[in-house]
Tab-separated table of C-alpha atoms in Angstrom:
chain	number	residue	atom	x	y	z
A	1	MET	CA	58.123	91.276	114.143
A	2	TYR	CA	59.330	90.368	117.735
A	3	THR	CA	59.802	92.818	120.568
A	4	ALA	CA	61.662	91.441	123.900
A	5	SER	CA	62.208	93.607	127.131
A	6	SER	CA	65.636	91.723	128.633
A	7	SER	CA	69.084	90.403	126.762
A	8	VAL	CA	70.342	92.177	123.126
A	9	SER	CA	85.186	103.130	103.637
A	10	THR	CA	87.700	102.169	105.372
A	11	PRO	CA	91.257	104.204	105.214
A	12	PRO	CA	93.734	102.084	104.833
A	13	ARG	CA	97.140	102.617	106.412
A	14	PRO	CA	100.923	102.919	105.226
A	15	TYR	CA	102.987	99.720	103.788
A	16	ARG	CA	105.474	98.312	106.581
A	17	PRO	CA	107.378	95.064	106.150
A	18	LEU	CA	106.228	92.498	108.273
A	19	GLY	CA	108.773	91.971	111.208
A	20	ALA	CA	109.553	88.335	113.226
A	21	GLY	CA	107.567	85.882	113.772
A	22	GLY	CA	105.042	87.911	111.860
A	23	GLY	CA	103.731	84.302	109.970
A	24	PRO	CA	100.519	83.091	109.458
A	25	TYR	CA	101.650	79.430	110.550
A	26	LEU	CA	104.789	78.477	112.803
A	27	ASP	CA	106.539	75.773	110.398
A	28	PRO	CA	107.012	72.435	112.878
A	29	THR	CA	110.522	72.989	111.903
A	30	HIS	CA	109.132	76.778	111.244
A	31	ALA	CA	85.205	101.067	109.423
A	32	ALA	CA	84.394	105.341	111.154
A	33	PRO	CA	84.245	104.437	114.747
A	34	SER	CA	81.238	102.081	116.029
A	35	PRO	CA	77.951	103.564	116.305
A	36	TYR	CA	77.084	100.644	118.518
A	37	GLY	CA	79.230	102.752	121.339
A	38	ALA	CA	78.059	105.137	123.525
A	39	GLY	CA	81.234	106.203	124.452
A	40	ARG	CA	84.153	108.678	122.770
A	41	VAL	CA	86.736	107.926	121.099
A	42	PRO	CA	90.321	109.514	122.145
A	43	ARG	CA	91.153	112.122	118.903
A	44	ARG	CA	93.286	110.916	116.430
A	45	PRO	CA	95.027	113.128	113.971
A	46	GLY	CA	92.220	113.678	111.371
A	47	THR	CA	89.510	111.980	113.734
A	48	GLY	CA	87.020	113.363	115.631
A	49	THR	CA	83.870	112.018	117.485
A	50	GLN	CA	80.245	113.079	116.043
A	51	PRO	CA	78.408	114.427	119.689
A	52	LEU	CA	74.783	113.776	119.425
A	53	SER	CA	71.956	116.595	118.508
A	54	GLY	CA	68.621	116.538	118.635
A	55	ARG	CA	68.058	117.766	114.763
A	56	ILE	CA	68.316	115.573	112.210
A	57	ASP	CA	68.146	116.627	108.212
A	58	LEU	CA	64.316	114.991	106.356
A	59	SER	CA	64.865	117.242	103.935
A	60	GLY	CA	65.615	115.277	100.020
A	61	PRO	CA	65.913	112.350	98.857
A	62	GLN	CA	67.630	111.304	101.696
A	63	GLY	CA	65.362	112.914	104.043
A	64	SER	CA	62.938	110.757	102.983
A	65	GLN	CA	63.835	107.441	103.384
A	66	LEU	CA	64.846	108.183	106.863
A	67	ARG	CA	61.581	109.272	107.559
A	68	ILE	CA	60.512	105.610	106.344
A	69	ALA	CA	63.003	103.757	107.897
A	70	ILE	CA	62.247	106.009	110.878
A	71	ALA	CA	58.460	105.101	111.403
A	72	SER	CA	59.477	101.307	110.258
A	73	VAL	CA	61.631	101.904	113.888
A	74	GLN	CA	58.034	103.411	115.654
A	75	ARG	CA	56.090	100.730	114.559
A	76	ILE	CA	57.963	98.371	116.509
A	77	CYS	CA	58.883	100.271	119.049
A	78	PRO	CA	56.697	103.304	119.470
A	79	GLU	CA	58.446	104.823	122.404
A	80	PHE	CA	61.860	105.535	119.711
A	81	ASN	CA	62.862	108.900	119.724
A	82	ALA	CA	64.819	109.910	116.935
A	83	VAL	CA	67.746	112.318	118.012
A	84	GLN	CA	71.472	111.453	115.421
A	85	VAL	CA	71.793	109.790	112.027
A	86	LEU	CA	74.744	107.576	112.574
A	87	ARG	CA	75.788	106.316	109.254
A	88	HIS	CA	73.108	106.307	106.160
A	89	SER	CA	75.040	104.366	102.880
A	90	GLY	CA	73.061	103.140	99.545
A	91	ARG	CA	72.068	99.299	101.818
A	92	SER	CA	71.670	100.817	105.065
A	93	VAL	CA	71.350	103.844	107.518
A	94	LEU	CA	71.748	103.344	111.877
A	95	ILE	CA	70.069	105.905	113.566
A	96	VAL	CA	70.889	106.933	117.011
A	97	GLY	CA	68.144	107.581	119.900
A	98	THR	CA	66.685	106.750	123.041
A	99	THR	CA	63.468	104.666	124.520
A	100	GLY	CA	62.485	105.772	127.997
A	101	ARG	CA	66.212	106.117	129.766
A	102	THR	CA	67.965	104.113	127.520
A	103	THR	CA	69.660	104.668	124.559
A	104	ALA	CA	69.355	102.868	121.713
A	105	VAL	CA	70.424	102.173	117.688
A	106	ALA	CA	68.096	101.745	115.082
A	107	LYS	CA	69.205	99.795	112.376
A	108	CYS	CA	67.497	99.905	109.239
A	109	LEU	CA	68.055	98.116	105.844
A	110	LEU	CA	67.293	99.903	102.551
A	111	ASP	CA	68.500	97.738	99.744
A	112	HIS	CA	65.933	94.932	100.224
A	113	SER	CA	67.903	92.714	97.613
A	114	PRO	CA	67.471	88.424	98.453
A	115	GLY	CA	71.229	88.337	99.696
A	116	TRP	CA	71.472	91.390	101.876
A	117	ALA	CA	68.272	90.624	103.034
A	118	GLU	CA	69.268	87.191	104.103
A	119	ARG	CA	71.783	88.116	106.176
A	120	PHE	CA	69.965	91.070	107.998
A	121	ARG	CA	67.698	88.616	109.095
A	122	HIS	CA	69.993	86.521	110.132
A	123	GLU	CA	71.388	89.132	112.738
A	124	ILE	CA	67.868	89.010	114.437
A	125	ALA	CA	67.555	86.019	114.595
A	126	ALA	CA	71.109	86.085	115.775
A	127	TYR	CA	70.296	88.727	118.625
A	128	ARG	CA	66.816	86.549	119.298
A	129	THR	CA	68.737	83.215	120.172
A	130	PHE	CA	71.027	85.950	122.605
A	131	VAL	CA	67.977	86.179	124.826
A	132	ARG	CA	66.871	82.725	124.908
A	133	HIS	CA	70.999	81.128	125.020
A	134	ARG	CA	73.945	83.685	126.828
A	135	PRO	CA	76.746	83.862	124.785
A	136	PRO	CA	79.937	83.980	127.195
A	137	VAL	CA	80.642	87.699	125.921
A	138	ARG	CA	78.909	90.845	126.423
A	139	VAL	CA	76.487	91.706	123.632
A	140	PRO	CA	74.042	94.300	122.757
A	141	ARG	CA	70.637	93.566	124.730
A	142	LEU	CA	67.644	92.823	122.011
A	143	ILE	CA	65.157	95.884	122.594
A	144	ALA	CA	62.536	95.651	119.166
A	145	ALA	CA	62.840	93.695	115.781
A	146	ASP	CA	60.963	92.848	112.193
A	147	PRO	CA	62.909	90.400	110.435
A	148	ASP	CA	60.468	91.188	107.604
A	149	ASN	CA	60.818	94.969	107.648
A	150	CYS	CA	64.027	94.385	107.902
A	151	THR	CA	64.772	96.581	111.060
A	152	LEU	CA	66.313	96.114	114.414
A	153	VAL	CA	66.755	98.292	117.624
A	154	ILE	CA	68.824	97.485	119.981
A	155	GLU	CA	70.485	98.381	123.190
A	156	ARG	CA	73.231	100.913	121.947
A	157	MET	CA	76.271	99.893	124.569
A	158	PRO	CA	79.345	101.921	126.817
A	159	GLY	CA	82.365	101.988	124.970
A	160	ARG	CA	84.810	102.975	122.592
A	161	ALA	CA	86.131	100.297	119.565
A	162	ALA	CA	88.642	98.601	119.889
A	163	ALA	CA	89.909	100.452	116.143
A	164	LEU	CA	88.352	103.177	114.188
A	165	THR	CA	88.819	101.150	110.990
A	166	ARG	CA	89.145	97.798	108.927
A	167	HIS	CA	92.582	98.131	109.055
A	168	PRO	CA	93.737	100.273	111.994
A	169	VAL	CA	96.238	102.350	110.945
A	170	GLU	CA	98.382	102.120	113.869
A	171	ALA	CA	98.710	98.393	115.642
A	172	PRO	CA	96.695	99.192	118.557
A	173	PRO	CA	97.441	98.219	122.240
A	174	ARG	CA	98.325	95.182	123.553
A	175	ALA	CA	95.593	95.021	125.876
A	176	ASP	CA	93.399	96.075	123.775
A	177	VAL	CA	94.016	93.275	122.008
A	178	ARG	CA	94.854	90.789	124.276
A	179	ALA	CA	91.183	91.924	125.524
A	180	VAL	CA	89.936	91.029	122.086
A	181	LEU	CA	91.253	87.743	121.583
A	182	GLY	CA	89.993	86.579	124.951
A	183	ALA	CA	86.810	86.990	124.232
A	184	ILE	CA	87.082	85.868	121.498
A	185	ARG	CA	88.747	82.082	122.809
A	186	HIS	CA	85.364	82.683	125.074
A	187	LEU	CA	83.947	82.611	121.890
A	188	ASN	CA	84.506	80.175	120.155
A	189	ASP	CA	84.780	77.672	123.150
A	190	TRP	CA	80.700	78.177	123.135
A	191	ARG	CA	78.588	75.765	122.077
A	192	PRO	CA	75.028	76.917	121.546
A	193	PRO	CA	72.130	74.335	120.128
A	194	ALA	CA	73.370	73.293	116.536
A	195	GLU	CA	69.783	73.944	114.767
A	196	MET	CA	70.510	77.910	116.573
A	197	PHE	CA	72.659	78.612	113.744
A	198	GLY	CA	74.078	77.691	110.507
A	199	ARG	CA	77.478	77.029	108.140
A	200	PRO	CA	77.509	80.599	106.797
A	201	LEU	CA	80.126	79.577	104.824
A	202	ASP	CA	80.036	77.084	102.285
A	203	TYR	CA	84.080	76.267	102.177
A	204	GLY	CA	84.011	74.368	99.117
A	205	SER	CA	82.125	76.121	96.192
A	206	ARG	CA	83.923	79.635	97.765
A	207	ILE	CA	87.386	77.955	97.230
A	208	SER	CA	85.800	76.938	93.411
A	209	ARG	CA	84.479	80.511	92.947
A	210	TYR	CA	87.968	82.068	93.778
A	211	HIS	CA	89.659	79.675	91.619
A	212	GLU	CA	87.309	80.940	88.850
A	213	LEU	CA	87.765	84.627	89.845
A	214	GLY	CA	91.479	84.309	89.099
A	215	LEU	CA	92.325	84.992	92.932
A	216	PHE	CA	93.544	81.366	93.349
A	217	THR	CA	95.808	78.955	91.322
A	218	ASP	CA	95.611	75.662	90.290
A	219	ARG	CA	98.214	74.553	92.991
A	220	ASP	CA	96.050	76.811	95.239
A	221	LEU	CA	93.126	74.784	94.520
A	222	SER	CA	95.119	71.434	94.810
A	223	ASP	CA	96.172	72.329	98.543
A	224	LEU	CA	93.043	73.658	99.983
A	225	GLN	CA	90.649	70.739	98.471
A	226	LYS	CA	93.302	68.287	100.148
A	227	LEU	CA	93.398	70.192	103.038
A	228	VAL	CA	89.462	70.833	103.329
A	229	HIS	CA	89.087	66.744	102.464
A	230	GLY	CA	91.552	65.584	105.061
A	231	LEU	CA	89.902	67.946	107.979
A	232	ALA	CA	86.355	66.683	106.897
A	233	LEU	CA	87.265	63.401	107.383
A	234	ALA	CA	85.296	61.963	110.762
A	235	GLY	CA	86.834	62.484	114.162
A	236	ARG	CA	89.452	65.085	112.703
A	237	VAL	CA	87.525	68.692	113.666
A	238	ASP	CA	84.903	69.940	115.245
A	239	TRP	CA	82.955	72.840	114.220
A	240	GLN	CA	83.643	76.009	115.753
A	241	PHE	CA	80.775	78.954	116.609
A	242	SER	CA	82.487	81.697	115.486
A	243	HIS	CA	81.608	85.825	115.159
A	244	GLY	CA	82.138	85.427	111.121
A	245	ASP	CA	83.285	89.428	111.446
A	246	ALA	CA	85.859	89.445	113.825
A	247	LEU	CA	87.306	92.850	112.748
A	248	LEU	CA	88.556	95.222	115.547
A	249	SER	CA	85.827	98.333	114.738
A	250	ASN	CA	83.307	95.722	115.893
A	251	ILE	CA	84.240	95.222	119.103
A	252	LEU	CA	83.864	97.542	121.939
A	253	LEU	CA	86.094	97.966	125.478
A	254	SER	CA	83.313	98.454	128.055
A	255	PRO	CA	84.992	99.295	131.183
A	256	THR	CA	82.936	95.716	132.128
A	257	GLY	CA	84.631	94.125	128.932
A	258	PRO	CA	84.711	93.479	125.176
A	259	VAL	CA	80.929	94.345	123.806
A	260	LEU	CA	81.371	92.127	120.279
A	261	VAL	CA	77.801	93.891	117.804
A	262	ASP	CA	77.267	92.987	113.668
A	263	TRP	CA	76.679	89.349	114.235
A	264	GLU	CA	74.872	88.791	110.474
A	265	HIS	CA	77.822	86.174	109.706
A	266	ALA	CA	77.808	84.547	113.049
A	267	GLY	CA	77.825	80.612	112.643
A	268	TRP	CA	79.454	77.797	112.362
A	269	TYR	CA	83.503	77.635	110.974
A	270	LEU	CA	85.960	75.626	110.790
A	271	PRO	CA	87.953	76.380	113.467
A	272	GLY	CA	89.847	79.430	113.990
A	273	TYR	CA	87.654	81.592	111.404
A	274	ASP	CA	88.084	84.414	113.914
A	275	LEU	CA	91.521	84.033	114.316
A	276	ALA	CA	92.369	84.169	110.698
A	277	THR	CA	90.423	87.450	110.374
A	278	LEU	CA	92.491	89.416	113.903
A	279	TRP	CA	95.271	87.761	112.349
A	280	ALA	CA	95.018	89.542	108.671
A	281	ILE	CA	93.548	92.808	109.833
A	282	LEU	CA	96.663	93.545	112.192
A	283	GLY	CA	99.095	93.681	109.996
A	284	ASP	CA	101.183	96.495	112.263
A	285	ALA	CA	101.207	94.280	115.125
A	286	PRO	CA	103.855	90.892	113.868
A	287	MET	CA	103.640	89.932	118.339
A	288	GLU	CA	100.354	90.132	118.024
A	289	ARG	CA	100.292	87.820	114.608
A	290	ARG	CA	102.159	85.309	116.309
A	291	ARG	CA	100.219	84.526	119.353
A	292	ILE	CA	97.421	84.380	116.861
A	293	SER	CA	99.084	81.814	115.223
A	294	GLN	CA	99.853	79.877	118.565
A	295	ALA	CA	96.982	80.065	119.238
A	296	ALA	CA	95.085	78.347	116.079
A	297	GLN	CA	97.355	75.406	115.785
A	298	ALA	CA	97.587	75.227	120.090
A	299	ALA	CA	95.336	71.919	119.283
A	300	GLY	CA	97.449	70.307	116.980
A	301	PRO	CA	97.531	69.659	112.699
A	302	ALA	CA	94.142	69.351	112.514
A	303	SER	CA	93.535	72.911	114.326
A	304	ARG	CA	96.582	74.503	111.850
A	305	ASP	CA	94.977	73.362	108.662
A	306	ALA	CA	91.227	74.724	109.457
A	307	PHE	CA	93.375	78.214	110.047
A	308	LEU	CA	95.535	78.189	107.119
A	309	VAL	CA	92.251	77.397	105.175
A	310	ASN	CA	90.472	80.058	107.367
A	311	LEU	CA	93.165	82.882	106.031
A	312	MET	CA	93.673	82.099	102.722
A	313	LEU	CA	89.921	83.123	102.122
A	314	VAL	CA	90.103	85.421	104.575
A	315	LEU	CA	93.059	87.217	102.924
A	316	THR	CA	91.770	86.537	99.240
A	317	ARG	CA	88.497	88.478	100.269
A	318	GLU	CA	90.099	91.288	101.640
A	319	ILE	CA	92.341	91.659	98.370
A	320	ARG	CA	89.437	91.061	96.226
A	321	THR	CA	87.611	94.009	98.180
A	322	TYR	CA	90.666	96.853	97.707
A	323	GLU	CA	91.388	96.048	94.155
A	324	THR	CA	88.509	96.832	93.681
A	325	ALA	CA	88.624	99.994	95.722
A	326	VAL	CA	92.005	101.033	93.730
A	327	GLN	CA	90.515	100.538	90.793
A	328	ARG	CA	87.599	102.857	91.623
A	329	THR	CA	89.671	105.219	93.174
A	330	MET	CA	91.811	105.429	90.255
A	331	ARG	CA	88.652	106.235	87.924
A	332	GLU	CA	88.188	109.647	90.603
A	333	ALA	CA	91.859	110.242	91.112
A	334	PRO	CA	91.398	113.289	88.456
A	335	ALA	CA	88.604	114.854	90.543
A	336	ALA	CA	89.382	113.530	93.883
A	337	SER	CA	93.824	115.091	93.633
A	338	ALA	CA	92.429	118.746	92.650
A	339	ALA	CA	90.136	118.523	95.370
A	340	GLN	CA	92.894	117.305	98.286
A	341	ASN	CA	95.862	118.152	97.603
A	342	PRO	CA	97.285	116.171	100.256
A	343	PRO	CA	100.456	118.391	101.970
A	344	PRO	CA	103.935	117.043	101.515
A	345	GLY	CA	105.008	113.612	103.082
A	346	VAL	CA	100.852	112.584	103.203
A	347	LEU	CA	99.985	109.859	101.112
A	348	CYS	CA	96.921	110.676	99.344
A	349	ALA	CA	93.630	108.118	99.671
A	350	GLY	CA	95.027	106.612	96.550
A	351	GLU	CA	98.353	105.377	97.755
A	352	GLN	CA	96.918	104.424	100.169
A	353	GLN	CA	95.437	101.479	99.248
A	354	ARG	CA	98.008	100.755	96.616
A	355	LEU	CA	100.368	99.966	99.711
A	356	LEU	CA	97.594	98.127	101.931
A	357	LEU	CA	97.492	95.817	98.896
A	358	ARG	CA	100.821	95.269	98.515
A	359	ARG	CA	100.482	93.633	102.099
A	360	LEU	CA	97.975	92.321	101.440
A	361	HIS	CA	99.842	90.379	98.689
A	362	ASP	CA	102.330	89.617	101.176
A	363	ASP	CA	100.269	87.994	103.708
A	364	CYS	CA	98.348	86.028	100.994
A	365	ALA	CA	101.885	84.598	99.362
A	366	MET	CA	102.880	83.640	102.802
A	367	ALA	CA	100.186	81.821	103.689
A	368	ARG	CA	100.451	80.410	100.654
A	369	ARG	CA	103.981	79.046	101.782
A	370	ALA	CA	102.431	77.757	104.921
A	371	MET	CA	99.702	76.124	103.626
A	372	ARG	CA	102.138	74.081	101.176
A	373	ALA	CA	104.219	73.301	104.221
A	374	ALA	CA	101.140	72.015	106.103
A	375	VAL	CA	100.281	70.080	102.783
A	376	GLY	CA	103.897	68.880	102.917
A	377	THR	CA	103.624	67.353	105.384
A	378	ARG	CA	99.901	65.419	106.161
């Protein structure tokens, strides 16, 4: 147990062709509103915000889980008064409440399988590190944590999520993207003590696994291994501290600047991992993609190669995720279509997922061409 008194389903969008300047590589000759934010998100068609209420339904099987979660929170933070359930999935539950005059968010893991428990404890370790070594970006203040029971209580920050979903339905305002990029740049320049964070991504193993699953071709495998081997040469590239899941839905835009949440993937990556994540989700913002591409290769060929390796891995992960979602939607299609009956001109969820998957495949093909060009120039 640890207590600190000082600082701590994604609906896809319609497919749109890429505009000029949207490529991931400039050839040398070429979520639901974030539960962590206390502010209200501007309404958009089909969305809304859930006001705080003082009632929590503790009936039924889910109520039993909630009682256990609230009890685990109050063991480490006795003054926590649960107010509202923000998210309840089979894996975790998020509860907003108060601790004295402070609004807080409690996060409790329900699925204690080794993989999820390890990620949760990694996030707790990140918040503990931020108490002793303040990052150059705003993060929620840690209130209490219990890694053994996978329970975390942090300050609920003011602000709105930079995007409501993993892949924004509309291109975010350029001012918002600029603010996000500035925060990510400051974070990536930070150098915390090396022993405080590890390397969450084993590049060699991930590349081999995607190849075994048929997500990478033999040529992809060869090209990626060449780029990674070249980057591993002494003095070619420094590892970069990264958030590891730099989705717009994990970034709150507050009056005093962006706030980053969900640190379960934080650690040292090849340069450009956070930029690759942002590039992958900004499919409707070609100018912002171009700005990201330029920033990613500003330090030279090694920086470019690292960005392309990261981009291939991020895009392939997204493709794998949405292929699974499309398959699930197809199995549930008869019941869903009968229940939804979308009006003319409105795409059903399955069609939206297929269009997003098509865009992701196009993006991956573009990144693949860029990667082959990079290998050819080495």
